[in-house]
Amino acid sequence: LTTAREAYRGAGFEVETIRVATQPFPRYTTGMTHAAAVAFLLKLDSLAATLGFSGSIGPAMLNDADDTAPVALLAEVLPRVKLNASLVVAAEDGIHWNAVHQSARLIQSLSEHSPHGQANFNFAAIAMLKPYGPFFPGAYHLGGGRAFSVGLESANVVADVLAGERDPGRAEKALAAALAQPLGAAEAVATGIAMSSGWTYAGIDPTPAPLGEISIGRAMESFTGAPFGTSGTMTAAAIITRAVQAAPVKRVGYSGLMVPVLEDAVLARRWAEGAYNIDSLLAYSAVCAGGLDTVPLPGDTGEDRLARIVGDVATLAFKWNKPLAARLLPVPGKKAGDRTEFEDARMANTILQGVK
């Protein structure tokens, strides 16, 4: 992966992170005592820090009938590490209602046992998401040898195109063409890496990931001429998704549109203003991919309501056979109208909104 990073740098790309996603961690902690499994995962986290990679240990439950003990392991480990993890709440066999409730219980626990509930940033309930995608926390491997995938932070490309084109048809064509160039270049590097390394190239997730002021929210507002969450936002979401899915590359992961509330500066500001809410995000998810990503919630949201929210994401994902995730952040001690005080540089702070 270090060699791959240099190959991308040589091709003119700026590499943000190297990420290592494992098979579901219960597969390699089975047979260990709880204490031994905790120690192992702490060592893995230490190794990630030493070698400079971000780690994801995969789903605690891949199937709904799986043992729930690994969920308890996550409850103890995630507040102490930077590793990412997940639970599968919907797959080809249907909605995993047991995993939905286990996810809610874990989210509540992480909220109560980490500063400001920040450990939930590294956990997601994932639905209809296949393995080998590059985006965390949902990334996981499923065995069968070494494979690698690629993700691009390309919200700036979307912003550049949509700032100059308001006609939906022309905007979609222009965006597809604009995204094809960097995606094609990235895939060319990946193909070369696969040939020289013997690793399997799993694909590129062409979702235009935002980060901070590199904002997908700003890009969508450029197209609609109005704040994110107002009329036209659904159209913008669909245009971006169709353009992304027209990319002439081997696609993997979400392959759609991400609207992470706290990772996007404009989205965080609009959340503070009450311009959109959970229902809005679920509606947009019907035409894109993503779900409820880095959504801040009042600390008293409660396990039952968390389960209903995760269940809605799973239901929508299964109905339309599309990859979605729920990354929810209840903030202990905070209520609707309060401002968050996250200390993680990856997250903006915003005003908490009430939950129906």
Short mmCIF file of C-alpha atoms in Angstrom, two decimals:
data_model
loop_
_atom_site.label_atom_id
_atom_site.label_comp_id
_atom_site.label_asym_id
_atom_site.label_seq_id
_atom_site.Cartn_x
_atom_site.Cartn_y
_atom_site.Cartn_z
CA LEU A 1 0.00 0.00 0.00
CA THR A 2 2.93 2.34 0.63
CA THR A 3 4.19 1.52 -2.86
CA ALA A 4 0.72 2.21 -4.24
CA ARG A 5 0.68 5.58 -2.52
CA GLU A 6 3.91 6.53 -4.25
CA ALA A 7 2.48 5.42 -7.59
CA TYR A 8 -0.49 7.74 -7.10
CA ARG A 9 1.72 10.61 -6.02
CA GLY A 10 3.81 10.07 -9.12
CA ALA A 11 0.66 10.39 -11.22
CA GLY A 12 -0.18 13.75 -9.62
CA PHE A 13 -2.66 12.67 -6.96
CA GLU A 14 -2.55 13.84 -3.36
CA VAL A 15 -3.03 10.77 -1.15
CA GLU A 16 -5.05 11.54 1.98
CA THR A 17 -4.94 8.16 3.72
CA ILE A 18 -3.88 4.55 3.43
CA ARG A 19 -6.59 2.29 4.81
CA VAL A 20 -6.58 -1.37 5.80
CA ALA A 21 -9.93 -3.17 6.06
CA THR A 22 -9.96 -6.71 7.42
CA GLN A 23 -12.45 -9.53 7.22
CA PRO A 24 -15.13 -9.38 9.97
CA PHE A 25 -13.10 -9.38 13.18
CA PRO A 26 -15.06 -12.22 14.88
CA ARG A 27 -13.38 -14.51 12.34
CA TYR A 28 -9.96 -13.89 13.86
CA THR A 29 -10.91 -13.29 17.49
CA THR A 30 -13.04 -16.42 17.83
CA GLY A 31 -11.58 -18.68 20.50
CA MET A 32 -9.90 -15.80 22.34
CA THR A 33 -11.07 -14.79 25.77
CA HIS A 34 -12.74 -11.38 25.93
CA ALA A 35 -9.63 -9.91 27.56
CA ALA A 36 -7.34 -11.44 24.92
CA ALA A 37 -9.53 -10.11 22.10
CA VAL A 38 -9.47 -6.61 23.62
CA ALA A 39 -5.68 -6.78 23.93
CA PHE A 40 -5.36 -7.97 20.33
CA LEU A 41 -7.46 -5.11 18.94
CA LEU A 42 -5.56 -2.56 21.04
CA LYS A 43 -2.33 -3.90 19.53
CA LEU A 44 -3.81 -3.66 16.04
CA ASP A 45 -4.73 -0.03 16.71
CA SER A 46 -1.18 0.62 17.94
CA LEU A 47 0.21 -0.97 14.79
CA ALA A 48 -1.98 1.29 12.66
CA ALA A 49 -0.59 4.35 14.44
CA THR A 50 2.99 3.11 14.05
CA LEU A 51 2.71 2.29 10.35
CA GLY A 52 0.48 5.24 9.47
CA PHE A 53 -2.67 3.57 8.23
CA SER A 54 -6.32 3.82 9.20
CA GLY A 55 -7.92 0.52 10.15
CA SER A 56 -11.36 -1.03 9.83
CA ILE A 57 -12.05 -4.39 11.48
CA GLY A 58 -15.29 -5.07 9.64
CA PRO A 59 -18.75 -6.08 10.89
CA ALA A 60 -19.33 -7.47 14.37
CA MET A 61 -22.35 -9.25 12.89
CA LEU A 62 -22.45 -10.22 9.24
CA ASN A 63 -25.58 -12.37 9.62
CA ASP A 64 -28.55 -11.74 11.87
CA ALA A 65 -28.16 -15.01 13.76
CA ASP A 66 -24.49 -14.34 14.58
CA ASP A 67 -23.29 -14.31 18.17
CA THR A 68 -23.71 -10.86 19.76
CA ALA A 69 -20.61 -11.14 21.97
CA PRO A 70 -18.49 -9.25 19.37
CA VAL A 71 -20.86 -6.28 19.77
CA ALA A 72 -19.98 -6.15 23.46
CA LEU A 73 -16.33 -6.27 22.44
CA LEU A 74 -16.82 -3.21 20.24
CA ALA A 75 -18.53 -1.39 23.11
CA GLU A 76 -15.37 -1.78 25.15
CA VAL A 77 -12.79 -1.25 22.42
CA LEU A 78 -14.09 1.56 20.18
CA PRO A 79 -13.88 4.29 22.87
CA ARG A 80 -10.19 3.42 23.26
CA VAL A 81 -9.02 3.15 19.64
CA LYS A 82 -9.20 4.81 16.23
CA LEU A 83 -10.22 1.58 14.51
CA ASN A 84 -13.50 1.52 12.57
CA ALA A 85 -16.19 -1.16 12.70
CA SER A 86 -19.75 -1.89 11.62
CA LEU A 87 -22.82 -4.12 11.87
CA VAL A 88 -24.74 -5.40 8.84
CA VAL A 89 -28.41 -4.47 9.29
CA ALA A 90 -29.68 -5.47 5.84
CA ALA A 91 -28.39 -7.81 3.14
CA GLU A 92 -29.71 -9.98 0.31
CA ASP A 93 -31.51 -12.19 2.86
CA GLY A 94 -33.55 -9.25 4.22
CA ILE A 95 -33.50 -6.81 7.11
CA HIS A 96 -31.47 -7.96 10.12
CA TRP A 97 -33.72 -6.81 12.94
CA ASN A 98 -31.56 -8.31 15.66
CA ALA A 99 -28.57 -6.40 14.30
CA VAL A 100 -30.69 -3.23 14.13
CA HIS A 101 -31.34 -3.44 17.86
CA GLN A 102 -27.74 -4.41 18.60
CA SER A 103 -26.60 -1.35 16.63
CA ALA A 104 -28.86 0.94 18.65
CA ARG A 105 -27.58 -0.55 21.90
CA LEU A 106 -23.98 -0.07 20.78
CA ILE A 107 -24.55 3.51 19.61
CA GLN A 108 -26.07 4.34 22.98
CA SER A 109 -23.15 2.74 24.83
CA LEU A 110 -20.50 4.51 22.74
CA SER A 111 -22.30 7.80 23.33
CA GLU A 112 -22.16 7.28 27.08
CA HIS A 113 -18.57 6.04 27.27
CA SER A 114 -16.59 8.37 25.01
CA PRO A 115 -15.98 12.14 25.18
CA HIS A 116 -18.94 13.90 23.54
CA GLY A 117 -20.00 10.53 22.12
CA GLN A 118 -17.22 10.80 19.52
CA ALA A 119 -16.55 7.04 19.33
CA ASN A 120 -19.68 6.75 17.19
CA PHE A 121 -17.79 8.53 14.41
CA ASN A 122 -15.96 5.24 13.83
CA PHE A 123 -19.05 3.01 13.80
CA ALA A 124 -21.78 2.48 11.22
CA ALA A 125 -24.80 0.26 10.79
CA ILE A 126 -24.46 -0.75 7.14
CA ALA A 127 -27.19 -2.00 4.82
CA MET A 128 -26.80 -3.66 1.40
CA LEU A 129 -23.14 -2.61 1.31
CA LYS A 130 -20.92 -5.18 -0.35
CA PRO A 131 -17.30 -5.79 0.69
CA TYR A 132 -14.17 -4.08 -0.67
CA GLY A 133 -15.46 -0.49 -0.69
CA PRO A 134 -12.82 2.05 0.42
CA PHE A 135 -14.92 4.32 2.61
CA PHE A 136 -14.96 3.93 6.39
CA PRO A 137 -16.51 2.92 8.74
CA GLY A 138 -18.31 0.44 6.49
CA ALA A 139 -15.32 -1.01 4.64
CA TYR A 140 -14.60 -4.71 5.07
CA HIS A 141 -12.83 -7.59 3.35
CA LEU A 142 -14.40 -10.99 2.86
CA GLY A 143 -11.41 -13.25 2.29
CA GLY A 144 -9.91 -14.67 -0.86
CA GLY A 145 -6.54 -12.94 -1.02
CA ARG A 146 -5.22 -9.42 -1.12
CA ALA A 147 -7.46 -6.86 -2.78
CA PHE A 148 -7.40 -3.08 -2.92
CA SER A 149 -9.83 -0.35 -3.86
CA VAL A 150 -9.69 3.41 -4.32
CA GLY A 151 -11.83 6.33 -3.19
CA LEU A 152 -11.62 9.94 -4.33
CA GLU A 153 -12.30 13.18 -2.49
CA SER A 154 -13.81 14.95 -5.50
CA ALA A 155 -16.60 17.21 -4.27
CA ASN A 156 -14.57 20.09 -5.73
CA VAL A 157 -15.04 18.67 -9.24
CA VAL A 158 -18.80 18.58 -8.71
CA ALA A 159 -18.79 22.14 -7.39
CA ASP A 160 -16.85 23.44 -10.40
CA VAL A 161 -19.30 21.89 -12.87
CA LEU A 162 -22.56 22.74 -11.11
CA ALA A 163 -21.50 26.33 -10.51
CA GLY A 164 -21.61 26.90 -14.25
CA GLU A 165 -24.60 24.86 -15.34
CA ARG A 166 -28.20 25.09 -14.13
CA ASP A 167 -29.94 23.00 -16.81
CA PRO A 168 -30.42 19.48 -15.35
CA GLY A 169 -29.71 17.58 -18.55
CA ARG A 170 -26.62 19.54 -19.50
CA ALA A 171 -25.38 19.53 -15.90
CA GLU A 172 -25.57 15.74 -15.71
CA LYS A 173 -23.67 15.27 -18.97
CA ALA A 174 -21.03 17.84 -18.06
CA LEU A 175 -20.54 16.32 -14.63
CA ALA A 176 -20.22 12.79 -15.99
CA ALA A 177 -17.56 13.99 -18.41
CA ALA A 178 -15.70 15.96 -15.71
CA LEU A 179 -15.64 13.02 -13.29
CA ALA A 180 -14.57 10.56 -15.97
CA GLN A 181 -11.15 12.17 -16.34
CA PRO A 182 -9.80 11.86 -12.76
CA LEU A 183 -11.56 8.52 -12.27
CA GLY A 184 -10.03 7.15 -15.45
CA ALA A 185 -6.60 8.38 -14.41
CA ALA A 186 -7.02 6.82 -10.97
CA GLU A 187 -8.07 3.50 -12.47
CA ALA A 188 -5.10 3.50 -14.84
CA VAL A 189 -2.77 3.76 -11.83
CA ALA A 190 -4.73 1.02 -10.03
CA THR A 191 -4.43 -1.31 -13.00
CA GLY A 192 -0.68 -0.81 -13.06
CA ILE A 193 -0.44 -1.48 -9.34
CA ALA A 194 -2.43 -4.70 -9.73
CA MET A 195 -0.16 -5.92 -12.53
CA SER A 196 3.04 -5.22 -10.63
CA SER A 197 1.91 -6.34 -7.16
CA GLY A 198 -0.28 -9.35 -7.85
CA TRP A 199 -3.04 -7.82 -5.72
CA THR A 200 -6.60 -7.83 -7.06
CA TYR A 201 -7.98 -4.44 -8.04
CA ALA A 202 -11.53 -4.44 -6.55
CA GLY A 203 -12.60 -1.11 -8.05
CA ILE A 204 -13.10 2.58 -7.40
CA ASP A 205 -15.91 4.13 -5.38
CA PRO A 206 -16.61 7.19 -7.56
CA THR A 207 -18.73 8.85 -4.85
CA PRO A 208 -17.50 12.48 -4.68
CA ALA A 209 -16.56 12.50 -1.00
CA PRO A 210 -16.52 15.94 0.67
CA LEU A 211 -14.40 17.11 3.58
CA GLY A 212 -14.74 20.41 5.40
CA GLU A 213 -14.84 23.33 2.99
CA ILE A 214 -14.51 20.94 0.03
CA SER A 215 -18.26 20.76 0.23
CA ILE A 216 -20.83 18.72 -1.65
CA GLY A 217 -23.45 20.90 0.01
CA ARG A 218 -21.96 23.99 -1.60
CA ALA A 219 -21.85 22.20 -4.94
CA MET A 220 -25.56 21.38 -4.74
CA GLU A 221 -26.42 24.92 -3.68
CA SER A 222 -24.52 26.23 -6.71
CA PHE A 223 -26.87 24.23 -8.91
CA THR A 224 -30.16 25.02 -7.13
CA GLY A 225 -29.35 28.62 -6.24
CA ALA A 226 -30.87 27.96 -2.82
CA PRO A 227 -29.83 26.50 0.54
CA PHE A 228 -29.36 22.74 0.85
CA GLY A 229 -32.64 21.22 2.01
CA THR A 230 -34.93 23.43 -0.05
CA SER A 231 -36.76 22.46 -3.25
CA GLY A 232 -34.36 21.24 -5.92
CA THR A 233 -32.05 19.42 -3.51
CA MET A 234 -33.56 16.06 -4.50
CA THR A 235 -32.96 16.85 -8.19
CA ALA A 236 -29.36 17.81 -7.51
CA ALA A 237 -28.84 14.57 -5.57
CA ALA A 238 -30.21 12.51 -8.46
CA ILE A 239 -28.11 14.35 -11.05
CA ILE A 240 -24.90 13.77 -9.14
CA THR A 241 -25.73 10.12 -8.54
CA ARG A 242 -26.49 9.41 -12.18
CA ALA A 243 -23.32 11.18 -13.29
CA VAL A 244 -21.26 9.18 -10.78
CA GLN A 245 -22.80 5.89 -11.91
CA ALA A 246 -22.01 6.71 -15.54
CA ALA A 247 -18.30 6.63 -14.74
CA PRO A 248 -16.46 4.27 -17.13
CA VAL A 249 -14.59 2.49 -14.34
CA LYS A 250 -14.95 -0.66 -12.26
CA ARG A 251 -17.26 0.56 -9.50
CA VAL A 252 -17.35 -0.63 -5.90
CA GLY A 253 -18.86 0.59 -2.61
CA TYR A 254 -21.57 3.23 -2.45
CA SER A 255 -21.10 4.67 -5.95
CA GLY A 256 -23.50 7.53 -5.39
CA LEU A 257 -23.69 10.64 -3.25
CA MET A 258 -22.58 11.17 0.35
CA VAL A 259 -24.07 13.93 2.47
CA PRO A 260 -22.17 13.62 5.78
CA VAL A 261 -23.65 16.28 8.06
CA LEU A 262 -20.57 16.89 10.21
CA GLU A 263 -17.82 16.25 7.65
CA ASP A 264 -19.08 18.96 5.29
CA ALA A 265 -18.88 22.58 6.44
CA VAL A 266 -21.91 23.77 4.48
CA LEU A 267 -24.05 20.81 5.49
CA ALA A 268 -23.16 21.44 9.15
CA ARG A 269 -24.22 25.08 8.85
CA ARG A 270 -27.52 24.19 7.19
CA TRP A 271 -28.19 21.59 9.90
CA ALA A 272 -27.70 24.30 12.52
CA GLU A 273 -30.23 26.43 10.65
CA GLY A 274 -32.76 23.59 10.55
CA ALA A 275 -32.81 23.64 6.75
CA TYR A 276 -33.10 19.84 6.61
CA ASN A 277 -33.51 16.89 8.96
CA ILE A 278 -33.36 13.10 9.17
CA ASP A 279 -36.50 12.72 7.06
CA SER A 280 -34.92 14.92 4.37
CA LEU A 281 -31.78 12.78 4.31
CA LEU A 282 -33.83 9.59 4.03
CA ALA A 283 -35.78 11.10 1.14
CA TYR A 284 -32.58 12.07 -0.70
CA SER A 285 -31.21 8.57 -0.04
CA ALA A 286 -34.02 7.19 -2.18
CA VAL A 287 -32.26 8.63 -5.25
CA CYS A 288 -28.63 8.42 -4.13
CA ALA A 289 -26.50 6.46 -1.70
CA GLY A 290 -25.20 7.28 1.73
CA GLY A 291 -28.07 7.22 4.22
CA LEU A 292 -27.65 9.03 7.54
CA ASP A 293 -23.99 9.94 7.79
CA THR A 294 -22.45 11.72 10.81
CA VAL A 295 -25.84 12.90 12.04
CA PRO A 296 -25.64 14.63 15.47
CA LEU A 297 -28.48 13.83 17.85
CA PRO A 298 -29.57 14.98 21.31
CA GLY A 299 -28.13 12.83 24.08
CA ASP A 300 -31.56 11.73 25.24
CA THR A 301 -32.59 10.30 21.87
CA GLY A 302 -32.68 6.87 23.50
CA GLU A 303 -32.04 3.32 22.38
CA ASP A 304 -35.59 2.68 21.16
CA ARG A 305 -35.62 5.71 18.91
CA LEU A 306 -32.11 4.94 17.65
CA ALA A 307 -33.35 1.47 16.67
CA ARG A 308 -36.26 3.00 14.76
CA ILE A 309 -33.91 5.32 12.89
CA VAL A 310 -31.49 2.51 11.99
CA GLY A 311 -34.47 0.36 11.02
CA ASP A 312 -35.68 3.04 8.61
CA VAL A 313 -32.27 3.09 6.92
CA ALA A 314 -32.24 -0.71 6.65
CA THR A 315 -35.79 -0.76 5.28
CA LEU A 316 -35.02 1.85 2.62
CA ALA A 317 -31.80 0.12 1.60
CA PHE A 318 -33.43 -3.30 1.28
CA LYS A 319 -36.48 -1.95 -0.56
CA TRP A 320 -34.38 -0.35 -3.29
CA ASN A 321 -31.35 -2.68 -3.08
CA LYS A 322 -28.99 0.23 -2.54
CA PRO A 323 -26.05 0.62 -0.12
CA LEU A 324 -26.85 2.89 2.80
CA ALA A 325 -25.41 3.39 6.27
CA ALA A 326 -26.36 4.98 9.55
CA ARG A 327 -23.61 6.79 11.45
CA LEU A 328 -25.42 8.47 14.34
CA LEU A 329 -23.85 10.59 17.08
CA PRO A 330 -26.01 11.16 20.16
CA VAL A 331 -24.21 13.77 22.29
CA PRO A 332 -24.46 13.02 26.01
CA GLY A 333 -25.75 15.86 28.13
CA LYS A 334 -26.86 17.92 25.15
CA LYS A 335 -30.43 18.64 24.03
CA ALA A 336 -32.08 20.17 20.98
CA GLY A 337 -30.89 23.77 20.57
CA ASP A 338 -27.49 23.13 22.18
CA ARG A 339 -24.25 23.45 20.25
CA THR A 340 -22.01 20.41 19.92
CA GLU A 341 -18.46 20.48 21.26
CA PHE A 342 -16.74 17.75 19.26
CA GLU A 343 -12.97 17.77 19.60
CA ASP A 344 -12.30 15.63 16.52
CA ALA A 345 -10.90 17.77 13.71
CA ARG A 346 -12.77 15.69 11.15
CA MET A 347 -16.12 16.92 12.47
CA ALA A 348 -17.63 20.40 12.36
CA ASN A 349 -19.68 21.61 15.29
CA THR A 350 -23.32 22.51 14.83
CA ILE A 351 -26.65 23.04 16.61
CA LEU A 352 -28.56 19.95 17.64
CA GLN A 353 -32.04 19.54 16.19
CA GLY A 354 -34.94 17.65 17.75
CA VAL A 355 -35.80 14.14 16.59
CA LYS A 356 -39.38 13.10 15.89
#
